Amino acid sequence: MSSSFTCATGFSFLLPWYDHLVARLTCEQAVKKHLIQQAGIGPQTRLLDVGCGSGTLLQLVQEQGPATGEGPSPWVGLDIDPRILKQAQVKLDSYGKQPHGRVHLVRAACDRLPFHDHSFQVVSCSLVLHHLKPEQKLSALREMRRVLSRTGKLVLADYGHPKSMLARLLFLMVQIADGWESTQPQLQGVLPNLIAEAGFQSHQETAVMSTPLGTLRCYVASP
Ligand SMILES: C[S@@+](CC[C@H](N)C(=O)[O-])C[C@H]1O[C@@H](n2cnc3c(N)ncnc32)[C@H](O)[C@@H]1O
């Protein structure tokens, strides 16, 4: 597993306040609900949330109703940081007692996903790629494609080419917190090219949202 990574808030002393910060600074509900709707996630959808952070997207999925069907929960959250996974576990635990309601949380790096080929119908990834170095962004996207079923969908949200000079200036706060090497390519709008280079057959930009930290762009892609 990669030994170094950028924590969810950039500066780790802010980690206990992750949910408050992200809710106020990233249009969180609108973005995550948009991804869930674009992917058409339902009670039986086998879903992997890559870089799940404190588990908010998975919680929104749980709130739609418990998973149905036999066997283990079809919903998996993966993150590299044990501290944020602990926050996710606490948040998601209230659903743990419901049959098949539990989300399975896994600690791993997003560029080495510990899953078989074609094992998920949907992979979601929100606000993670801007944490990764340029070469890691591509290998993470390749891994997401590998674990998707042939008819599956990737739904993605991250900072992209800014809509205005103000959006560009606001993004400086993300760059100071998360570092230049990983964030600078986002400004150049690399995501669509990387999605194609990772082997996805088609992709589409589905939303552009102005946030207090810059311009967020959402994509849906087919493997
Ligand atoms: C800004 S947070 C986003 C969390 C969540 N997806 C959300 O939208 O609220 C970025 C997350 O990516 C995780 N992360 C960073 N590098 C990673 C890596 N190499 N592999 C897996 N997760 C990583 C961080 O630990 C953090 O939880």
PDB file of C-alpha atoms and ligand atoms in Angstrom:
ATOM      1  CA  MET A   1       0.000   0.000   0.000  1.00  0.00           C
ATOM      2  CA  SER A   2       1.267   3.555  -0.768  1.00  0.00           C
ATOM      3  CA  SER A   3       2.841   4.829   2.426  1.00  0.00           C
ATOM      4  CA  SER A   4       2.143   8.511   1.758  1.00  0.00           C
ATOM      5  CA  PHE A   5      -1.193  10.050   0.913  1.00  0.00           C
ATOM      6  CA  THR A   6      -3.013  13.323   1.417  1.00  0.00           C
ATOM      7  CA  CYS A   7      -5.612  13.071   4.158  1.00  0.00           C
ATOM      8  CA  ALA A   8      -9.222  14.087   3.510  1.00  0.00           C
ATOM      9  CA  THR A   9      -8.768  17.637   4.793  1.00  0.00           C
ATOM     10  CA  GLY A  10      -5.222  18.204   3.519  1.00  0.00           C
ATOM     11  CA  PHE A  11      -4.066  19.243   7.003  1.00  0.00           C
ATOM     12  CA  SER A  12      -4.639  16.329   9.378  1.00  0.00           C
ATOM     13  CA  PHE A  13      -5.446  18.524  12.405  1.00  0.00           C
ATOM     14  CA  LEU A  14      -8.700  19.426  10.565  1.00  0.00           C
ATOM     15  CA  LEU A  15      -9.731  15.768  10.137  1.00  0.00           C
ATOM     16  CA  PRO A  16     -12.184  15.685  13.097  1.00  0.00           C
ATOM     17  CA  TRP A  17     -14.129  18.494  11.343  1.00  0.00           C
ATOM     18  CA  TYR A  18     -14.164  16.824   7.925  1.00  0.00           C
ATOM     19  CA  ASP A  19     -17.946  16.430   7.692  1.00  0.00           C
ATOM     20  CA  HIS A  20     -18.617  20.047   8.684  1.00  0.00           C
ATOM     21  CA  LEU A  21     -16.052  21.415   6.241  1.00  0.00           C
ATOM     22  CA  VAL A  22     -17.072  19.276   3.300  1.00  0.00           C
ATOM     23  CA  ALA A  23     -20.784  19.946   3.833  1.00  0.00           C
ATOM     24  CA  ARG A  24     -20.219  23.701   3.741  1.00  0.00           C
ATOM     25  CA  LEU A  25     -17.467  23.973   1.156  1.00  0.00           C
ATOM     26  CA  THR A  26     -18.279  21.439  -1.583  1.00  0.00           C
ATOM     27  CA  CYS A  27     -22.079  21.554  -2.233  1.00  0.00           C
ATOM     28  CA  GLU A  28     -21.869  18.052  -0.812  1.00  0.00           C
ATOM     29  CA  GLN A  29     -25.499  16.944  -0.863  1.00  0.00           C
ATOM     30  CA  ALA A  30     -26.082  18.179  -4.401  1.00  0.00           C
ATOM     31  CA  VAL A  31     -22.920  16.527  -5.744  1.00  0.00           C
ATOM     32  CA  LYS A  32     -23.358  13.158  -4.046  1.00  0.00           C
ATOM     33  CA  LYS A  33     -27.088  12.950  -4.827  1.00  0.00           C
ATOM     34  CA  HIS A  34     -26.272  13.760  -8.451  1.00  0.00           C
ATOM     35  CA  LEU A  35     -23.761  10.882  -8.611  1.00  0.00           C
ATOM     36  CA  ILE A  36     -26.223   8.444  -7.025  1.00  0.00           C
ATOM     37  CA  GLN A  37     -28.933   9.479  -9.463  1.00  0.00           C
ATOM     38  CA  GLN A  38     -26.617   9.315 -12.504  1.00  0.00           C
ATOM     39  CA  ALA A  39     -25.521   5.818 -11.527  1.00  0.00           C
ATOM     40  CA  GLY A  40     -29.081   4.682 -10.759  1.00  0.00           C
ATOM     41  CA  ILE A  41     -27.931   3.024  -7.530  1.00  0.00           C
ATOM     42  CA  GLY A  42     -30.613   0.837  -5.981  1.00  0.00           C
ATOM     43  CA  PRO A  43     -30.906  -1.723  -3.165  1.00  0.00           C
ATOM     44  CA  GLN A  44     -29.217  -4.460  -5.184  1.00  0.00           C
ATOM     45  CA  THR A  45     -26.563  -2.436  -7.001  1.00  0.00           C
ATOM     46  CA  ARG A  46     -23.096  -3.750  -6.307  1.00  0.00           C
ATOM     47  CA  LEU A  47     -21.345  -0.435  -5.541  1.00  0.00           C
ATOM     48  CA  LEU A  48     -17.745   0.448  -4.746  1.00  0.00           C
ATOM     49  CA  ASP A  49     -17.110   3.969  -3.414  1.00  0.00           C
ATOM     50  CA  VAL A  50     -13.399   4.645  -3.988  1.00  0.00           C
ATOM     51  CA  GLY A  51     -11.861   7.045  -1.454  1.00  0.00           C
ATOM     52  CA  CYS A  52     -15.090   6.919   0.539  1.00  0.00           C
ATOM     53  CA  GLY A  53     -13.812   9.282   3.243  1.00  0.00           C
ATOM     54  CA  SER A  54     -16.283   9.546   6.112  1.00  0.00           C
ATOM     55  CA  GLY A  55     -18.886   7.542   4.180  1.00  0.00           C
ATOM     56  CA  THR A  56     -21.437  10.242   3.325  1.00  0.00           C
ATOM     57  CA  LEU A  57     -22.226   8.948  -0.171  1.00  0.00           C
ATOM     58  CA  LEU A  58     -22.720   5.436   1.221  1.00  0.00           C
ATOM     59  CA  GLN A  59     -24.940   6.825   3.977  1.00  0.00           C
ATOM     60  CA  LEU A  60     -27.127   8.523   1.345  1.00  0.00           C
ATOM     61  CA  VAL A  61     -27.378   5.190  -0.474  1.00  0.00           C
ATOM     62  CA  GLN A  62     -28.367   3.456   2.784  1.00  0.00           C
ATOM     63  CA  GLU A  63     -31.017   6.102   3.447  1.00  0.00           C
ATOM     64  CA  GLN A  64     -32.813   5.076   0.255  1.00  0.00           C
ATOM     65  CA  GLY A  65     -33.558   1.759   1.981  1.00  0.00           C
ATOM     66  CA  PRO A  66     -31.664  -1.366   3.029  1.00  0.00           C
ATOM     67  CA  ALA A  67     -29.924  -3.570   0.501  1.00  0.00           C
ATOM     68  CA  THR A  68     -32.052  -6.490  -0.642  1.00  0.00           C
ATOM     69  CA  GLY A  69     -31.160  -9.979  -1.773  1.00  0.00           C
ATOM     70  CA  GLU A  70     -29.128 -12.816  -0.347  1.00  0.00           C
ATOM     71  CA  GLY A  71     -25.556 -12.701   0.850  1.00  0.00           C
ATOM     72  CA  PRO A  72     -23.291  -9.928   2.048  1.00  0.00           C
ATOM     73  CA  SER A  73     -24.044  -6.242   1.576  1.00  0.00           C
ATOM     74  CA  PRO A  74     -23.461  -5.150  -2.012  1.00  0.00           C
ATOM     75  CA  TRP A  75     -22.071  -1.772  -0.900  1.00  0.00           C
ATOM     76  CA  VAL A  76     -18.344  -1.349  -0.313  1.00  0.00           C
ATOM     77  CA  GLY A  77     -16.381   1.734   0.762  1.00  0.00           C
ATOM     78  CA  LEU A  78     -12.610   1.863   0.269  1.00  0.00           C
ATOM     79  CA  ASP A  79     -10.122   4.381   1.635  1.00  0.00           C
ATOM     80  CA  ILE A  80      -6.409   4.428   2.417  1.00  0.00           C
ATOM     81  CA  ASP A  81      -6.694   6.363   5.685  1.00  0.00           C
ATOM     82  CA  PRO A  82      -7.662   4.365   8.806  1.00  0.00           C
ATOM     83  CA  ARG A  83      -8.627   7.570  10.676  1.00  0.00           C
ATOM     84  CA  ILE A  84     -11.306   8.585   8.167  1.00  0.00           C
ATOM     85  CA  LEU A  85     -12.498   4.966   7.887  1.00  0.00           C
ATOM     86  CA  LYS A  86     -13.111   5.053  11.647  1.00  0.00           C
ATOM     87  CA  GLN A  87     -15.329   8.129  11.158  1.00  0.00           C
ATOM     88  CA  ALA A  88     -17.158   6.322   8.368  1.00  0.00           C
ATOM     89  CA  GLN A  89     -17.690   3.243  10.527  1.00  0.00           C
ATOM     90  CA  VAL A  90     -19.265   5.294  13.337  1.00  0.00           C
ATOM     91  CA  LYS A  91     -21.547   7.091  10.863  1.00  0.00           C
ATOM     92  CA  LEU A  92     -22.649   3.970   9.043  1.00  0.00           C
ATOM     93  CA  ASP A  93     -23.006   1.784  12.153  1.00  0.00           C
ATOM     94  CA  SER A  94     -26.532   2.968  12.931  1.00  0.00           C
ATOM     95  CA  TYR A  95     -27.655   0.951   9.898  1.00  0.00           C
ATOM     96  CA  GLY A  96     -25.531  -2.059  10.798  1.00  0.00           C
ATOM     97  CA  LYS A  97     -28.297  -3.848  12.649  1.00  0.00           C
ATOM     98  CA  GLN A  98     -30.658  -3.857   9.684  1.00  0.00           C
ATOM     99  CA  PRO A  99     -30.541  -6.984   7.542  1.00  0.00           C
ATOM    100  CA  HIS A 100     -28.067  -6.450   4.687  1.00  0.00           C
ATOM    101  CA  GLY A 101     -27.834  -2.789   5.736  1.00  0.00           C
ATOM    102  CA  ARG A 102     -24.194  -2.851   6.620  1.00  0.00           C
ATOM    103  CA  VAL A 103     -21.618  -1.278   4.345  1.00  0.00           C
ATOM    104  CA  HIS A 104     -18.366  -3.167   4.075  1.00  0.00           C
ATOM    105  CA  LEU A 105     -15.380  -0.842   4.615  1.00  0.00           C
ATOM    106  CA  VAL A 106     -11.947  -1.748   3.253  1.00  0.00           C
ATOM    107  CA  ARG A 107      -8.580  -0.095   3.798  1.00  0.00           C
ATOM    108  CA  ALA A 108      -6.594  -0.071   0.559  1.00  0.00           C
ATOM    109  CA  ALA A 109      -5.026   2.211  -2.034  1.00  0.00           C
ATOM    110  CA  CYS A 110      -7.167   3.227  -4.975  1.00  0.00           C
ATOM    111  CA  ASP A 111      -4.456   2.368  -7.508  1.00  0.00           C
ATOM    112  CA  ARG A 112      -4.341  -1.256  -6.287  1.00  0.00           C
ATOM    113  CA  LEU A 113      -7.946  -2.270  -5.700  1.00  0.00           C
ATOM    114  CA  PRO A 114      -8.187  -5.608  -3.849  1.00  0.00           C
ATOM    115  CA  PHE A 115     -11.121  -6.912  -5.916  1.00  0.00           C
ATOM    116  CA  HIS A 116     -11.616  -9.301  -8.834  1.00  0.00           C
ATOM    117  CA  ASP A 117     -12.156  -8.031 -12.377  1.00  0.00           C
ATOM    118  CA  HIS A 118     -15.740  -6.994 -13.223  1.00  0.00           C
ATOM    119  CA  SER A 119     -16.981  -7.338  -9.642  1.00  0.00           C
ATOM    120  CA  PHE A 120     -18.984  -4.075  -9.334  1.00  0.00           C
ATOM    121  CA  GLN A 121     -21.878  -2.583 -11.279  1.00  0.00           C
ATOM    122  CA  VAL A 122     -21.097   0.961 -10.180  1.00  0.00           C
ATOM    123  CA  VAL A 123     -17.880   2.614  -9.039  1.00  0.00           C
ATOM    124  CA  SER A 124     -18.202   6.087  -7.527  1.00  0.00           C
ATOM    125  CA  CYS A 125     -15.308   8.399  -6.788  1.00  0.00           C
ATOM    126  CA  SER A 126     -15.838  11.852  -5.390  1.00  0.00           C
ATOM    127  CA  LEU A 127     -13.136  14.409  -4.551  1.00  0.00           C
ATOM    128  CA  VAL A 128     -10.341  11.826  -4.597  1.00  0.00           C
ATOM    129  CA  LEU A 129      -8.423  12.273  -7.854  1.00  0.00           C
ATOM    130  CA  HIS A 130      -7.196  15.763  -6.925  1.00  0.00           C
ATOM    131  CA  HIS A 131      -5.372  14.069  -4.016  1.00  0.00           C
ATOM    132  CA  LEU A 132      -3.379  11.824  -6.350  1.00  0.00           C
ATOM    133  CA  LYS A 133      -0.131  12.458  -8.207  1.00  0.00           C
ATOM    134  CA  PRO A 134      -0.522  12.579 -12.013  1.00  0.00           C
ATOM    135  CA  GLU A 135       0.577   8.961 -12.629  1.00  0.00           C
ATOM    136  CA  GLN A 136      -1.596   7.704  -9.749  1.00  0.00           C
ATOM    137  CA  LYS A 137      -4.699   9.375 -11.213  1.00  0.00           C
ATOM    138  CA  LEU A 138      -4.362   7.247 -14.348  1.00  0.00           C
ATOM    139  CA  SER A 139      -3.593   3.997 -12.534  1.00  0.00           C
ATOM    140  CA  ALA A 140      -6.535   4.558 -10.166  1.00  0.00           C
ATOM    141  CA  LEU A 141      -8.882   5.108 -13.128  1.00  0.00           C
ATOM    142  CA  ARG A 142      -7.521   1.942 -14.804  1.00  0.00           C
ATOM    143  CA  GLU A 143      -8.225  -0.003 -11.624  1.00  0.00           C
ATOM    144  CA  MET A 144     -11.771   1.384 -11.427  1.00  0.00           C
ATOM    145  CA  ARG A 145     -12.359   0.237 -15.003  1.00  0.00           C
ATOM    146  CA  ARG A 146     -10.915  -3.211 -14.271  1.00  0.00           C
ATOM    147  CA  VAL A 147     -13.287  -3.882 -11.359  1.00  0.00           C
ATOM    148  CA  LEU A 148     -16.373  -2.620 -13.230  1.00  0.00           C
ATOM    149  CA  SER A 149     -18.689  -5.074 -14.964  1.00  0.00           C
ATOM    150  CA  ARG A 150     -18.838  -4.687 -18.747  1.00  0.00           C
ATOM    151  CA  THR A 151     -22.203  -2.918 -18.499  1.00  0.00           C
ATOM    152  CA  GLY A 152     -21.216  -0.964 -15.387  1.00  0.00           C
ATOM    153  CA  LYS A 153     -20.804   2.755 -14.806  1.00  0.00           C
ATOM    154  CA  LEU A 154     -18.187   4.986 -13.262  1.00  0.00           C
ATOM    155  CA  VAL A 155     -19.512   8.169 -11.650  1.00  0.00           C
ATOM    156  CA  LEU A 156     -16.945  10.758 -10.769  1.00  0.00           C
ATOM    157  CA  ALA A 157     -16.871  14.237  -9.228  1.00  0.00           C
ATOM    158  CA  ASP A 158     -13.783  16.356  -8.781  1.00  0.00           C
ATOM    159  CA  TYR A 159     -12.295  19.798  -9.244  1.00  0.00           C
ATOM    160  CA  GLY A 160     -11.783  20.639 -12.890  1.00  0.00           C
ATOM    161  CA  HIS A 161     -11.147  23.488 -15.277  1.00  0.00           C
ATOM    162  CA  PRO A 162     -12.408  26.629 -13.449  1.00  0.00           C
ATOM    163  CA  LYS A 163     -15.492  28.395 -14.786  1.00  0.00           C
ATOM    164  CA  SER A 164     -14.181  31.849 -13.859  1.00  0.00           C
ATOM    165  CA  MET A 165     -11.171  33.702 -12.499  1.00  0.00           C
ATOM    166  CA  LEU A 166     -12.874  33.750  -9.097  1.00  0.00           C
ATOM    167  CA  ALA A 167     -13.226  29.937  -9.179  1.00  0.00           C
ATOM    168  CA  ARG A 168      -9.539  29.684 -10.048  1.00  0.00           C
ATOM    169  CA  LEU A 169      -8.577  31.886  -7.095  1.00  0.00           C
ATOM    170  CA  LEU A 170     -10.829  29.980  -4.685  1.00  0.00           C
ATOM    171  CA  PHE A 171      -9.143  26.738  -5.733  1.00  0.00           C
ATOM    172  CA  LEU A 172      -5.871  28.122  -4.301  1.00  0.00           C
ATOM    173  CA  MET A 173      -7.185  27.089  -0.868  1.00  0.00           C
ATOM    174  CA  VAL A 174      -7.412  23.453  -2.042  1.00  0.00           C
ATOM    175  CA  GLN A 175      -3.942  23.720  -3.563  1.00  0.00           C
ATOM    176  CA  ILE A 176      -2.437  25.036  -0.328  1.00  0.00           C
ATOM    177  CA  ALA A 177      -4.077  22.255   1.678  1.00  0.00           C
ATOM    178  CA  ASP A 178      -3.582  19.336  -0.739  1.00  0.00           C
ATOM    179  CA  GLY A 179      -0.369  20.300  -2.585  1.00  0.00           C
ATOM    180  CA  TRP A 180       0.449  21.545  -6.090  1.00  0.00           C
ATOM    181  CA  GLU A 181       1.584  18.377  -7.843  1.00  0.00           C
ATOM    182  CA  SER A 182      -1.754  16.625  -7.453  1.00  0.00           C
ATOM    183  CA  THR A 183      -4.012  19.666  -7.867  1.00  0.00           C
ATOM    184  CA  GLN A 184      -2.445  21.606 -10.754  1.00  0.00           C
ATOM    185  CA  PRO A 185      -3.465  19.083 -13.492  1.00  0.00           C
ATOM    186  CA  GLN A 186      -7.106  19.402 -12.373  1.00  0.00           C
ATOM    187  CA  LEU A 187      -7.048  23.074 -13.398  1.00  0.00           C
ATOM    188  CA  GLN A 188      -5.918  22.095 -16.877  1.00  0.00           C
ATOM    189  CA  GLY A 189      -9.030  19.924 -17.207  1.00  0.00           C
ATOM    190  CA  VAL A 190      -7.202  16.584 -17.468  1.00  0.00           C
ATOM    191  CA  LEU A 191     -10.032  14.397 -16.208  1.00  0.00           C
ATOM    192  CA  PRO A 192     -11.842  13.694 -19.521  1.00  0.00           C
ATOM    193  CA  ASN A 193      -8.535  12.793 -21.198  1.00  0.00           C
ATOM    194  CA  LEU A 194      -7.497  10.553 -18.320  1.00  0.00           C
ATOM    195  CA  ILE A 195     -10.869   8.763 -18.340  1.00  0.00           C
ATOM    196  CA  ALA A 196     -10.369   8.005 -22.052  1.00  0.00           C
ATOM    197  CA  GLU A 197      -6.706   7.036 -21.570  1.00  0.00           C
ATOM    198  CA  ALA A 198      -7.725   4.600 -18.817  1.00  0.00           C
ATOM    199  CA  GLY A 199      -9.705   2.708 -21.458  1.00  0.00           C
ATOM    200  CA  PHE A 200     -13.294   3.830 -20.833  1.00  0.00           C
ATOM    201  CA  GLN A 201     -15.249   3.536 -24.084  1.00  0.00           C
ATOM    202  CA  SER A 202     -17.365   6.621 -23.528  1.00  0.00           C
ATOM    203  CA  HIS A 203     -17.777   9.407 -21.038  1.00  0.00           C
ATOM    204  CA  GLN A 204     -19.883  12.467 -20.574  1.00  0.00           C
ATOM    205  CA  GLU A 205     -19.783  15.536 -18.348  1.00  0.00           C
ATOM    206  CA  THR A 206     -23.072  15.520 -16.440  1.00  0.00           C
ATOM    207  CA  ALA A 207     -22.804  18.584 -14.189  1.00  0.00           C
ATOM    208  CA  VAL A 208     -20.662  21.614 -13.448  1.00  0.00           C
ATOM    209  CA  MET A 209     -21.073  23.087  -9.967  1.00  0.00           C
ATOM    210  CA  SER A 210     -19.646  26.281  -8.505  1.00  0.00           C
ATOM    211  CA  THR A 211     -18.502  25.775  -4.926  1.00  0.00           C
ATOM    212  CA  PRO A 212     -16.716  27.950  -2.356  1.00  0.00           C
ATOM    213  CA  LEU A 213     -13.513  26.061  -3.264  1.00  0.00           C
ATOM    214  CA  GLY A 214     -13.743  26.204  -7.058  1.00  0.00           C
ATOM    215  CA  THR A 215     -15.444  24.434  -9.951  1.00  0.00           C
ATOM    216  CA  LEU A 216     -16.542  20.815  -9.480  1.00  0.00           C
ATOM    217  CA  ARG A 217     -17.183  18.712 -12.568  1.00  0.00           C
ATOM    218  CA  CYS A 218     -19.121  15.425 -12.644  1.00  0.00           C
ATOM    219  CA  TYR A 219     -18.696  12.649 -15.194  1.00  0.00           C
ATOM    220  CA  VAL A 220     -20.277   9.343 -16.055  1.00  0.00           C
ATOM    221  CA  ALA A 221     -18.197   6.789 -17.989  1.00  0.00           C
ATOM    222  CA  SER A 222     -18.765   3.333 -19.443  1.00  0.00           C
ATOM    223  CA  PRO A 223     -15.982   0.711 -19.474  1.00  0.00           C
TER     224      PRO A 223
HETATM  225  C1  LIG B   1     -11.471  14.901   0.014  1.00  0.00           C
HETATM  226  S1  LIG B   1     -11.691  13.275   0.580  1.00  0.00           S
HETATM  227  C2  LIG B   1     -13.192  12.772  -0.247  1.00  0.00           C
HETATM  228  C3  LIG B   1     -13.934  11.737   0.549  1.00  0.00           C
HETATM  229  C4  LIG B   1     -15.293  11.344  -0.014  1.00  0.00           C
HETATM  230  N1  LIG B   1     -15.184  10.643  -1.271  1.00  0.00           N
HETATM  231  C5  LIG B   1     -16.160  12.546  -0.155  1.00  0.00           C
HETATM  232  O1  LIG B   1     -16.552  12.900  -1.286  1.00  0.00           O
HETATM  233  O2  LIG B   1     -16.497  13.157   0.887  1.00  0.00           O
HETATM  234  C6  LIG B   1     -10.471  12.314  -0.288  1.00  0.00           C
HETATM  235  C7  LIG B   1     -10.352  10.906   0.255  1.00  0.00           C
HETATM  236  O3  LIG B   1      -9.445  10.172  -0.570  1.00  0.00           O
HETATM  237  C8  LIG B   1      -8.667   9.335   0.271  1.00  0.00           C
HETATM  238  N2  LIG B   1      -7.429   8.984  -0.420  1.00  0.00           N
HETATM  239  C9  LIG B   1      -6.370   9.787  -0.703  1.00  0.00           C
HETATM  240  N3  LIG B   1      -5.424   9.090  -1.356  1.00  0.00           N
HETATM  241  C10 LIG B   1      -5.898   7.820  -1.506  1.00  0.00           C
HETATM  242  C11 LIG B   1      -5.375   6.638  -2.088  1.00  0.00           C
HETATM  243  N4  LIG B   1      -4.171   6.608  -2.684  1.00  0.00           N
HETATM  244  N5  LIG B   1      -6.129   5.516  -2.058  1.00  0.00           N
HETATM  245  C12 LIG B   1      -7.363   5.525  -1.468  1.00  0.00           C
HETATM  246  N6  LIG B   1      -7.904   6.615  -0.878  1.00  0.00           N
HETATM  247  C13 LIG B   1      -7.182   7.755  -0.902  1.00  0.00           C
HETATM  248  C14 LIG B   1      -8.430  10.175   1.516  1.00  0.00           C
HETATM  249  O4  LIG B   1      -8.070   9.387   2.628  1.00  0.00           O
HETATM  250  C15 LIG B   1      -9.781  10.846   1.675  1.00  0.00           C
HETATM  251  O5  LIG B   1     -10.647  10.131   2.507  1.00  0.00           O
END
